[in-house]
Short mmCIF file of C-alpha atoms in Angstrom, two decimals:
data_model
loop_
_atom_site.label_atom_id
_atom_site.label_comp_id
_atom_site.label_asym_id
_atom_site.label_seq_id
_atom_site.Cartn_x
_atom_site.Cartn_y
_atom_site.Cartn_z
CA MET A 1 0.00 0.00 0.00
CA SER A 2 1.03 3.56 0.15
CA THR A 3 3.58 5.08 2.41
CA THR A 4 2.05 8.50 2.82
CA THR A 5 -0.38 10.71 4.38
CA ALA A 6 -0.81 11.47 8.01
CA THR A 7 1.78 13.45 9.85
CA GLY A 8 1.39 11.20 12.84
CA PRO A 9 -1.25 10.09 15.31
CA ALA A 10 -3.46 12.76 16.66
CA GLN A 11 -2.76 13.84 20.19
CA GLY A 12 -5.28 12.76 22.77
CA SER A 13 -8.00 10.24 22.15
CA GLY A 14 -11.60 9.96 21.06
CA TYR A 15 -13.54 11.56 18.27
CA ARG A 16 -12.08 15.02 18.70
CA ALA A 17 -8.56 13.71 18.20
CA VAL A 18 -9.57 11.68 15.16
CA LEU A 19 -11.53 14.47 13.49
CA GLY A 20 -8.71 16.89 14.28
CA SER A 21 -6.19 14.77 12.39
CA PRO A 22 -5.20 16.12 8.94
CA HIS A 23 -7.61 15.29 6.10
CA VAL A 24 -9.91 13.07 8.20
CA ALA A 25 -12.96 15.35 8.30
CA ARG A 26 -12.67 16.14 4.57
CA LEU A 27 -12.34 12.52 3.51
CA LEU A 28 -15.13 11.35 5.79
CA GLY A 29 -17.43 14.15 4.62
CA GLY A 30 -16.56 13.65 0.97
CA THR A 31 -17.21 9.93 1.22
CA LEU A 32 -20.60 10.53 2.83
CA ILE A 33 -21.61 13.04 0.16
CA GLY A 34 -20.31 10.80 -2.61
CA ARG A 35 -22.30 7.87 -1.26
CA LEU A 36 -25.59 9.78 -1.06
CA PRO A 37 -26.51 8.53 -4.57
CA THR A 38 -26.63 5.02 -3.08
CA GLY A 39 -29.51 6.13 -0.87
CA MET A 40 -31.05 8.51 -3.39
CA ALA A 41 -30.99 6.45 -6.59
CA PRO A 42 -33.55 3.75 -5.72
CA VAL A 43 -36.09 6.38 -4.67
CA ALA A 44 -35.30 8.70 -7.58
CA ILE A 45 -35.66 5.80 -10.06
CA LEU A 46 -38.99 4.81 -8.51
CA LEU A 47 -40.31 8.38 -8.71
CA LEU A 48 -39.14 8.81 -12.32
CA VAL A 49 -40.87 5.64 -13.50
CA ARG A 50 -44.09 6.56 -11.73
CA ALA A 51 -43.92 10.14 -13.05
CA GLN A 52 -43.73 8.70 -16.58
CA HIS A 53 -46.75 6.47 -15.80
CA GLY A 54 -44.73 3.28 -15.57
CA SER A 55 -45.88 0.41 -13.37
CA LEU A 56 -44.82 -0.02 -9.76
CA ALA A 57 -43.46 -3.45 -10.69
CA LEU A 58 -41.15 -1.91 -13.31
CA ALA A 59 -40.02 0.73 -10.84
CA GLY A 60 -39.24 -1.92 -8.24
CA LEU A 61 -37.33 -4.08 -10.73
CA LEU A 62 -35.19 -1.15 -11.86
CA GLY A 63 -34.46 -0.20 -8.25
CA ALA A 64 -33.48 -3.78 -7.44
CA LEU A 65 -31.29 -3.94 -10.55
CA TYR A 66 -29.44 -0.82 -9.42
CA GLY A 67 -28.79 -2.32 -5.98
CA LEU A 68 -27.55 -5.64 -7.34
CA ALA A 69 -25.36 -3.99 -9.99
CA SER A 70 -23.82 -1.75 -7.34
CA ALA A 71 -23.07 -4.79 -5.16
CA VAL A 72 -21.43 -6.61 -8.09
CA GLY A 73 -19.40 -3.59 -9.15
CA GLN A 74 -17.83 -2.81 -5.78
CA PRO A 75 -15.31 -5.69 -5.59
CA LEU A 76 -14.50 -5.38 -9.29
CA LEU A 77 -13.68 -1.69 -8.94
CA GLY A 78 -11.98 -2.36 -5.61
CA ARG A 79 -9.60 -4.76 -7.34
CA LEU A 80 -8.81 -2.09 -9.93
CA VAL A 81 -8.00 0.39 -7.15
CA ASP A 82 -5.61 -2.13 -5.59
CA ARG A 83 -3.88 -2.60 -8.95
CA HIS A 84 -3.74 1.06 -10.01
CA ASP A 85 -4.70 3.87 -7.64
CA GLN A 86 -7.77 5.64 -6.30
CA THR A 87 -7.82 8.55 -8.74
CA GLN A 88 -7.63 6.42 -11.90
CA VAL A 89 -10.63 4.36 -10.79
CA LEU A 90 -12.84 6.71 -8.76
CA VAL A 91 -12.91 9.55 -11.30
CA PRO A 92 -14.03 7.61 -14.42
CA ALA A 93 -16.41 5.47 -12.35
CA THR A 94 -18.14 8.53 -10.91
CA ILE A 95 -18.36 10.20 -14.32
CA ALA A 96 -19.92 7.05 -15.79
CA ALA A 97 -22.43 6.67 -12.96
CA SER A 98 -23.40 10.36 -12.99
CA THR A 99 -23.79 10.35 -16.78
CA ALA A 100 -26.09 7.34 -16.52
CA PHE A 101 -28.26 9.13 -13.94
CA LEU A 102 -28.53 12.15 -16.23
CA LEU A 103 -29.41 10.02 -19.26
CA LEU A 104 -31.99 7.83 -17.52
CA PRO A 105 -34.92 10.27 -17.93
CA CYS A 106 -34.11 10.50 -21.65
CA THR A 107 -34.54 6.74 -22.10
CA GLY A 108 -38.24 6.94 -21.23
CA PRO A 109 -38.32 3.98 -18.78
CA ALA A 110 -42.06 3.42 -19.15
CA ARG A 111 -41.80 3.17 -22.95
CA HIS A 112 -38.33 1.65 -23.27
CA PRO A 113 -37.73 -0.49 -20.17
CA VAL A 114 -34.81 -2.44 -21.68
CA LEU A 115 -32.89 0.73 -22.50
CA ALA A 116 -33.67 2.08 -19.05
CA ALA A 117 -32.48 -1.17 -17.46
CA LEU A 118 -29.16 -0.95 -19.34
CA THR A 119 -28.71 2.64 -18.14
CA VAL A 120 -29.49 1.66 -14.55
CA LEU A 121 -27.07 -1.25 -14.88
CA VAL A 122 -24.26 1.15 -15.86
CA ALA A 123 -25.11 3.48 -12.96
CA GLY A 124 -24.97 0.59 -10.51
CA LEU A 125 -21.84 -1.11 -11.82
CA ALA A 126 -19.99 2.22 -11.91
CA THR A 127 -20.81 3.14 -8.30
CA PRO A 128 -17.40 4.34 -7.07
CA PRO A 129 -15.95 2.28 -4.17
CA LEU A 130 -15.59 5.33 -1.92
CA GLU A 131 -16.41 3.48 1.27
CA ALA A 132 -13.85 0.74 0.64
CA GLY A 133 -11.29 3.31 -0.47
CA LEU A 134 -11.69 5.33 2.72
CA ARG A 135 -11.22 2.25 4.88
CA ALA A 136 -8.04 1.42 3.01
CA LEU A 137 -6.78 4.92 3.84
CA TRP A 138 -7.40 4.81 7.59
CA PRO A 139 -4.13 3.00 8.51
CA HIS A 140 -2.17 5.69 6.67
CA LEU A 141 -4.19 8.63 7.98
CA LEU A 142 -4.13 7.36 11.57
CA PRO A 143 -1.11 5.19 12.39
CA ASP A 144 -2.29 4.75 15.99
CA PRO A 145 -4.38 1.50 16.15
CA GLU A 146 -6.73 2.94 18.77
CA HIS A 147 -7.43 5.97 16.59
CA GLN A 148 -8.07 3.64 13.66
CA ARG A 149 -10.70 1.78 15.69
CA THR A 150 -12.33 5.06 16.70
CA ALA A 151 -12.31 6.25 13.08
CA LEU A 152 -13.92 3.01 11.90
CA SER A 153 -16.62 3.37 14.55
CA LEU A 154 -17.28 6.95 13.46
CA ASP A 155 -17.24 5.84 9.82
CA SER A 156 -19.68 2.97 10.40
CA SER A 157 -21.97 5.12 12.56
CA THR A 158 -22.31 7.94 10.06
CA GLN A 159 -23.07 5.60 7.12
CA GLY A 160 -26.66 5.45 8.36
CA LEU A 161 -27.01 9.07 7.28
CA VAL A 162 -26.77 7.92 3.65
CA PHE A 163 -29.96 5.88 4.01
CA VAL A 164 -31.80 8.52 6.03
CA ALA A 165 -30.80 11.67 4.13
CA GLY A 166 -30.62 10.00 0.70
CA PRO A 167 -34.32 9.10 0.33
CA LEU A 168 -35.36 12.41 1.90
CA LEU A 169 -33.24 14.37 -0.57
CA ALA A 170 -34.49 12.36 -3.54
CA SER A 171 -38.11 12.84 -2.50
CA GLY A 172 -37.58 16.54 -1.72
CA PHE A 173 -36.02 17.31 -5.10
CA ALA A 174 -38.75 15.33 -6.88
CA VAL A 175 -41.56 17.13 -5.07
CA GLY A 176 -39.98 20.54 -5.49
CA ALA A 177 -38.66 20.33 -9.04
CA GLY A 178 -39.58 16.95 -10.56
CA ALA A 179 -38.15 13.47 -10.82
CA THR A 180 -35.64 14.46 -13.50
CA THR A 181 -34.16 17.09 -11.17
CA SER A 182 -33.94 14.46 -8.45
CA LEU A 183 -31.73 12.31 -10.68
CA ALA A 184 -29.67 15.36 -11.68
CA ALA A 185 -29.09 16.11 -8.00
CA THR A 186 -28.09 12.48 -7.48
CA ALA A 187 -25.48 12.82 -10.22
CA ALA A 188 -24.21 16.17 -8.90
CA LEU A 189 -23.77 14.96 -5.33
CA GLY A 190 -21.86 11.92 -6.54
CA LEU A 191 -19.48 14.15 -8.49
CA LEU A 192 -19.09 16.57 -5.58
CA GLY A 193 -18.32 13.89 -3.01
CA THR A 194 -15.86 12.05 -5.20
CA GLY A 195 -14.21 15.34 -6.10
CA LEU A 196 -13.64 16.12 -2.43
CA VAL A 197 -12.02 12.72 -1.94
CA VAL A 198 -9.78 12.48 -5.01
CA THR A 199 -8.48 16.05 -4.64
CA ALA A 200 -7.36 15.37 -1.06
CA SER A 201 -3.64 14.66 -0.88
CA PRO A 202 -3.93 11.28 0.92
CA SER A 203 -6.11 9.88 -1.87
CA ARG A 204 -3.91 11.34 -4.60
CA ALA A 205 -0.75 10.01 -2.93
CA TRP A 206 -2.12 6.54 -2.20
CA THR A 207 -0.33 3.95 -4.30
CA PRO A 208 -0.94 0.22 -4.60
CA ALA A 209 1.45 -2.35 -3.23
CA GLU A 210 3.94 -3.93 -5.59
CA PHE A 211 3.09 -7.57 -6.23
CA THR A 212 6.03 -9.95 -6.50
CA GLU A 213 3.86 -12.76 -7.89
CA ALA A 214 0.64 -13.17 -9.82
CA VAL A 215 -2.44 -12.32 -7.83
CA HIS A 216 -4.75 -15.25 -7.12
CA TRP A 217 -7.90 -15.12 -9.24
CA MET A 218 -10.07 -15.34 -6.09
CA GLY A 219 -8.43 -12.29 -4.58
CA PRO A 220 -9.24 -11.89 -0.85
CA LEU A 221 -11.84 -14.68 -1.11
CA ARG A 222 -9.03 -17.24 -0.92
CA VAL A 223 -8.69 -16.46 2.81
CA PRO A 224 -10.99 -18.85 4.76
CA GLY A 225 -11.72 -16.34 7.52
CA LEU A 226 -12.84 -13.71 5.03
CA ARG A 227 -15.14 -16.19 3.29
CA VAL A 228 -16.82 -16.92 6.64
CA LEU A 229 -17.16 -13.25 7.46
CA PHE A 230 -18.57 -12.29 4.07
CA ALA A 231 -21.07 -15.16 4.14
CA ALA A 232 -22.21 -14.10 7.61
CA LEU A 233 -22.67 -10.52 6.48
CA ILE A 234 -25.04 -11.66 3.76
CA GLY A 235 -27.27 -12.70 6.66
CA THR A 236 -26.83 -9.29 8.25
CA GLY A 237 -27.79 -7.74 4.92
CA VAL A 238 -30.93 -9.91 4.76
CA ALA A 239 -32.03 -8.39 8.07
CA LEU A 240 -31.41 -4.87 6.81
CA GLY A 241 -33.12 -5.48 3.47
CA ALA A 242 -36.26 -6.77 5.16
CA VAL A 243 -36.72 -3.62 7.25
CA ASN A 244 -38.38 -1.49 4.57
CA VAL A 245 -40.91 -4.23 3.77
CA LEU A 246 -41.49 -4.88 7.47
CA ALA A 247 -42.11 -1.18 8.08
CA LEU A 248 -44.46 -0.84 5.10
CA SER A 249 -46.37 -3.97 6.10
CA ALA A 250 -46.78 -2.74 9.67
CA ALA A 251 -47.81 0.71 8.43
CA GLU A 252 -50.61 -0.78 6.34
CA ARG A 253 -51.85 -3.08 9.12
CA HIS A 254 -51.94 -0.30 11.70
CA HIS A 255 -53.10 2.42 9.27
CA ALA A 256 -50.03 4.49 10.20
CA GLY A 257 -48.42 5.58 6.96
CA TRP A 258 -45.68 7.48 8.78
CA LEU A 259 -44.30 4.20 10.12
CA ALA A 260 -42.96 3.21 6.67
CA GLY A 261 -40.33 5.95 6.85
CA VAL A 262 -39.84 6.36 10.57
CA MET A 263 -39.09 2.73 11.36
CA PRO A 264 -36.06 2.39 9.02
CA ALA A 265 -34.87 5.80 10.22
CA ALA A 266 -35.10 4.55 13.82
CA LEU A 267 -32.85 1.61 12.90
CA SER A 268 -30.30 4.03 11.43
CA ILE A 269 -30.47 6.33 14.44
CA GLY A 270 -29.91 3.35 16.74
CA SER A 271 -26.92 2.38 14.63
CA MET A 272 -25.42 5.85 14.92
CA LEU A 273 -25.87 5.91 18.70
CA GLY A 274 -24.49 2.41 19.15
CA GLY A 275 -21.50 3.06 16.91
CA LEU A 276 -20.60 6.30 18.67
CA ALA A 277 -20.81 4.57 22.05
CA TYR A 278 -18.69 1.66 20.82
CA GLY A 279 -16.01 3.98 19.46
CA ARG A 280 -15.60 5.97 22.66
CA HIS A 281 -14.04 3.11 24.60
CA ALA A 282 -11.45 0.40 24.11
CA TRP A 283 -13.28 -2.89 24.59
CA PRO A 284 -11.45 -6.04 25.75
CA GLY A 285 -11.00 -8.96 23.40
CA ALA A 286 -10.19 -9.37 19.72
CA PRO A 287 -12.47 -8.06 16.93
CA ALA A 288 -13.55 -11.67 16.20
CA LYS A 289 -15.01 -11.90 19.70
CA HIS A 290 -16.71 -8.55 19.26
CA LEU A 291 -18.31 -9.88 16.10
CA VAL A 292 -20.04 -12.65 18.04
CA ALA A 293 -21.05 -10.40 20.95
CA THR A 294 -22.54 -7.68 18.75
CA SER A 295 -24.21 -10.28 16.53
CA ILE A 296 -25.94 -11.73 19.60
CA GLY A 297 -27.33 -8.29 20.41
CA PHE A 298 -28.29 -7.64 16.78
CA THR A 299 -30.19 -10.94 16.62
CA ALA A 300 -31.92 -10.53 19.98
CA GLY A 301 -32.94 -6.99 19.03
CA TRP A 302 -35.39 -8.29 16.43
CA LEU A 303 -37.35 -10.41 18.92
CA PRO A 304 -39.59 -7.56 20.24
CA LEU A 305 -40.89 -7.01 16.68
CA LEU A 306 -42.20 -10.57 16.27
CA PRO A 307 -45.57 -10.04 18.03
CA ASP A 308 -46.51 -7.12 15.72
CA PRO A 309 -46.37 -4.36 18.36
CA ALA A 310 -48.16 -1.02 18.21
CA PRO A 311 -46.51 1.59 15.94
CA ALA A 312 -44.79 3.54 18.73
CA VAL A 313 -43.39 0.34 20.20
CA ALA A 314 -42.30 -0.83 16.76
CA VAL A 315 -40.26 2.35 16.32
CA LEU A 316 -38.53 1.81 19.66
CA GLY A 317 -38.09 -1.86 18.76
CA ALA A 318 -36.28 -0.91 15.55
CA VAL A 319 -33.78 1.11 17.57
CA LEU A 320 -32.70 -2.02 19.50
CA PRO A 321 -31.04 -4.02 16.69
CA GLY A 322 -29.72 -0.76 15.29
CA THR A 323 -27.64 -0.10 18.40
CA PHE A 324 -25.60 -3.23 17.66
CA LEU A 325 -25.34 -2.72 13.89
CA ALA A 326 -22.52 -0.15 13.69
CA PRO A 327 -20.40 -1.94 16.35
CA LEU A 328 -20.90 -5.19 14.41
CA LEU A 329 -19.78 -3.52 11.18
CA THR A 330 -16.83 -1.86 12.89
CA ALA A 331 -15.64 -5.22 14.22
CA ALA A 332 -16.12 -6.66 10.74
CA PHE A 333 -13.99 -3.93 9.14
CA LEU A 334 -11.26 -4.44 11.75
CA THR A 335 -11.32 -8.17 11.01
CA VAL A 336 -11.04 -7.54 7.28
CA ASP A 337 -8.14 -5.17 7.85
CA ARG A 338 -6.33 -7.89 9.80
CA LEU A 339 -7.07 -10.80 7.44
CA ALA A 340 -6.85 -9.14 4.02
CA PRO A 341 -3.77 -10.13 1.99
CA CYS A 342 -1.18 -7.41 1.52
CA GLY A 343 -2.16 -5.02 -1.25
CA GLU A 344 -5.75 -6.27 -1.48
CA SER A 345 -7.49 -4.33 1.28
CA THR A 346 -9.66 -2.17 -0.98
CA GLU A 347 -11.07 -5.22 -2.76
CA ALA A 348 -11.57 -6.99 0.58
CA PHE A 349 -13.54 -4.06 2.01
CA ALA A 350 -15.50 -3.86 -1.24
CA TRP A 351 -16.43 -7.55 -0.94
CA LEU A 352 -17.75 -6.89 2.54
CA ILE A 353 -19.92 -4.04 1.28
CA ALA A 354 -21.05 -6.11 -1.71
CA CYS A 355 -22.12 -9.08 0.44
CA ILE A 356 -24.21 -6.84 2.65
CA GLY A 357 -25.78 -5.39 -0.51
CA VAL A 358 -26.59 -8.83 -1.90
CA GLY A 359 -28.11 -9.77 1.44
CA GLN A 360 -30.22 -6.61 1.42
CA ALA A 361 -31.63 -7.45 -2.00
CA ALA A 362 -32.39 -11.01 -0.85
CA GLY A 363 -33.95 -9.74 2.37
CA THR A 364 -36.27 -7.41 0.49
CA ALA A 365 -37.36 -10.25 -1.80
CA LEU A 366 -37.84 -12.75 1.06
CA ALA A 367 -39.79 -10.25 3.15
CA SER A 368 -42.04 -9.46 0.17
CA LEU A 369 -42.77 -13.17 -0.33
CA ALA A 370 -43.40 -13.62 3.40
CA ASP A 371 -45.79 -10.67 3.41
CA ALA A 372 -47.73 -12.22 0.53
CA ALA A 373 -48.10 -15.46 2.53
CA SER A 374 -48.82 -13.90 5.91
CA PRO A 375 -48.00 -10.33 6.98
CA LEU A 376 -47.00 -11.53 10.44
CA LEU A 377 -44.23 -13.69 8.95
CA VAL A 378 -42.34 -10.63 7.72
CA ALA A 379 -40.80 -9.99 11.14
CA ALA A 380 -39.27 -13.47 11.06
CA VAL A 381 -37.13 -12.61 8.02
CA PRO A 382 -34.72 -10.15 9.70
CA LEU A 383 -34.53 -12.41 12.74
CA ALA A 384 -33.65 -15.40 10.55
CA GLY A 385 -30.98 -13.45 8.65
CA ALA A 386 -29.37 -12.16 11.84
CA ALA A 387 -29.51 -15.62 13.43
CA ALA A 388 -27.82 -17.20 10.41
CA ALA A 389 -25.03 -14.61 10.63
CA LEU A 390 -24.63 -15.29 14.35
CA TRP A 391 -24.40 -19.05 13.78
CA LEU A 392 -21.67 -18.66 11.16
CA LEU A 393 -19.66 -16.21 13.25
CA HIS A 394 -19.87 -18.41 16.33
CA ARG A 395 -19.32 -21.72 14.54
CA PHE A 396 -16.26 -20.59 12.61
CA ASN A 397 -14.87 -17.97 15.00
CA ASP A 398 -11.51 -19.76 15.06
CA ARG A 399 -11.02 -18.92 11.37
CA LEU A 400 -11.74 -15.26 12.07
CA SER A 401 -9.21 -15.28 14.91
CA ALA A 402 -6.49 -17.08 12.92
#
């Protein structure tokens, strides 16, 4: 990896020390802005299709295609970053994704769904791996291991803002100026965020490691511990992907339309609070042990939602699993950082993000099928996904600790 960037560990400890370190606030902020399209695009696509009198089914399929394409593209682009550098990959990827967002209204999705699908596919595949790239930079920005852990906690905690602010921004632009403007804003924010990252000196100076032998075709997936972790995080993603369907189903049963938006937001807020609390202290034990402990809490947190509680209780119930989500992800990122082969950290982090994304898509589909069979079964989907992740992490914890 690179040899550059931070001038040394920040003095003191905690979030103030981390945010006060050179370039940290800019890179964290730029990554958040650049990732807003991930939260905006599915809603903006849905609103565009409906505005052009397309069916809800078509809108849902295009939104799902974007999510899956983004998940597939992350490790592919991550591998390119590890072979070249951040600037050569992030800049063209962002330009391609933003161009696709701008062109999508011109395709006329309702009249030309195949052309629209191809455009959405490009937008998803070209989603720049900003999140993975930032995590590859942390060891160089913050040489102190404790500061790295705090930064990862802050990083994981603030990611929830993407999925709270993103849909709100997409809806706000659509209501105020139309669905086309919403997609234009999605493109602009992607360009702005990536621009903030790639013009920062740590990103520009980051260089890939020199490989003395041919890279294995499996990349980081050849490491047994990483395969276990990534498989487990698909289960975590299933739980997250089921939340929107669970919230919508509960909103319809209780005639409380507000619940469809507030319940997922409550999960994100819980994640932010839990992540900030986790990052303030040094917890005993290795990250692999933290994975199991936080996964237990994440799984147990879904239990109060099984009996279909009243809306206010459901909102509070959604906060519970959320409080363990960011700590779980932080422990996962620390584990990846420790297990990833030299020179392949960006791809390894991208695989983690991709597996969560695949799980989210599967969770949404499973929850939709469960709701069609019996609305009360929907709450079992996130519990099942979280439980599967817990079983894998506990059963194969020795591989994560190796």
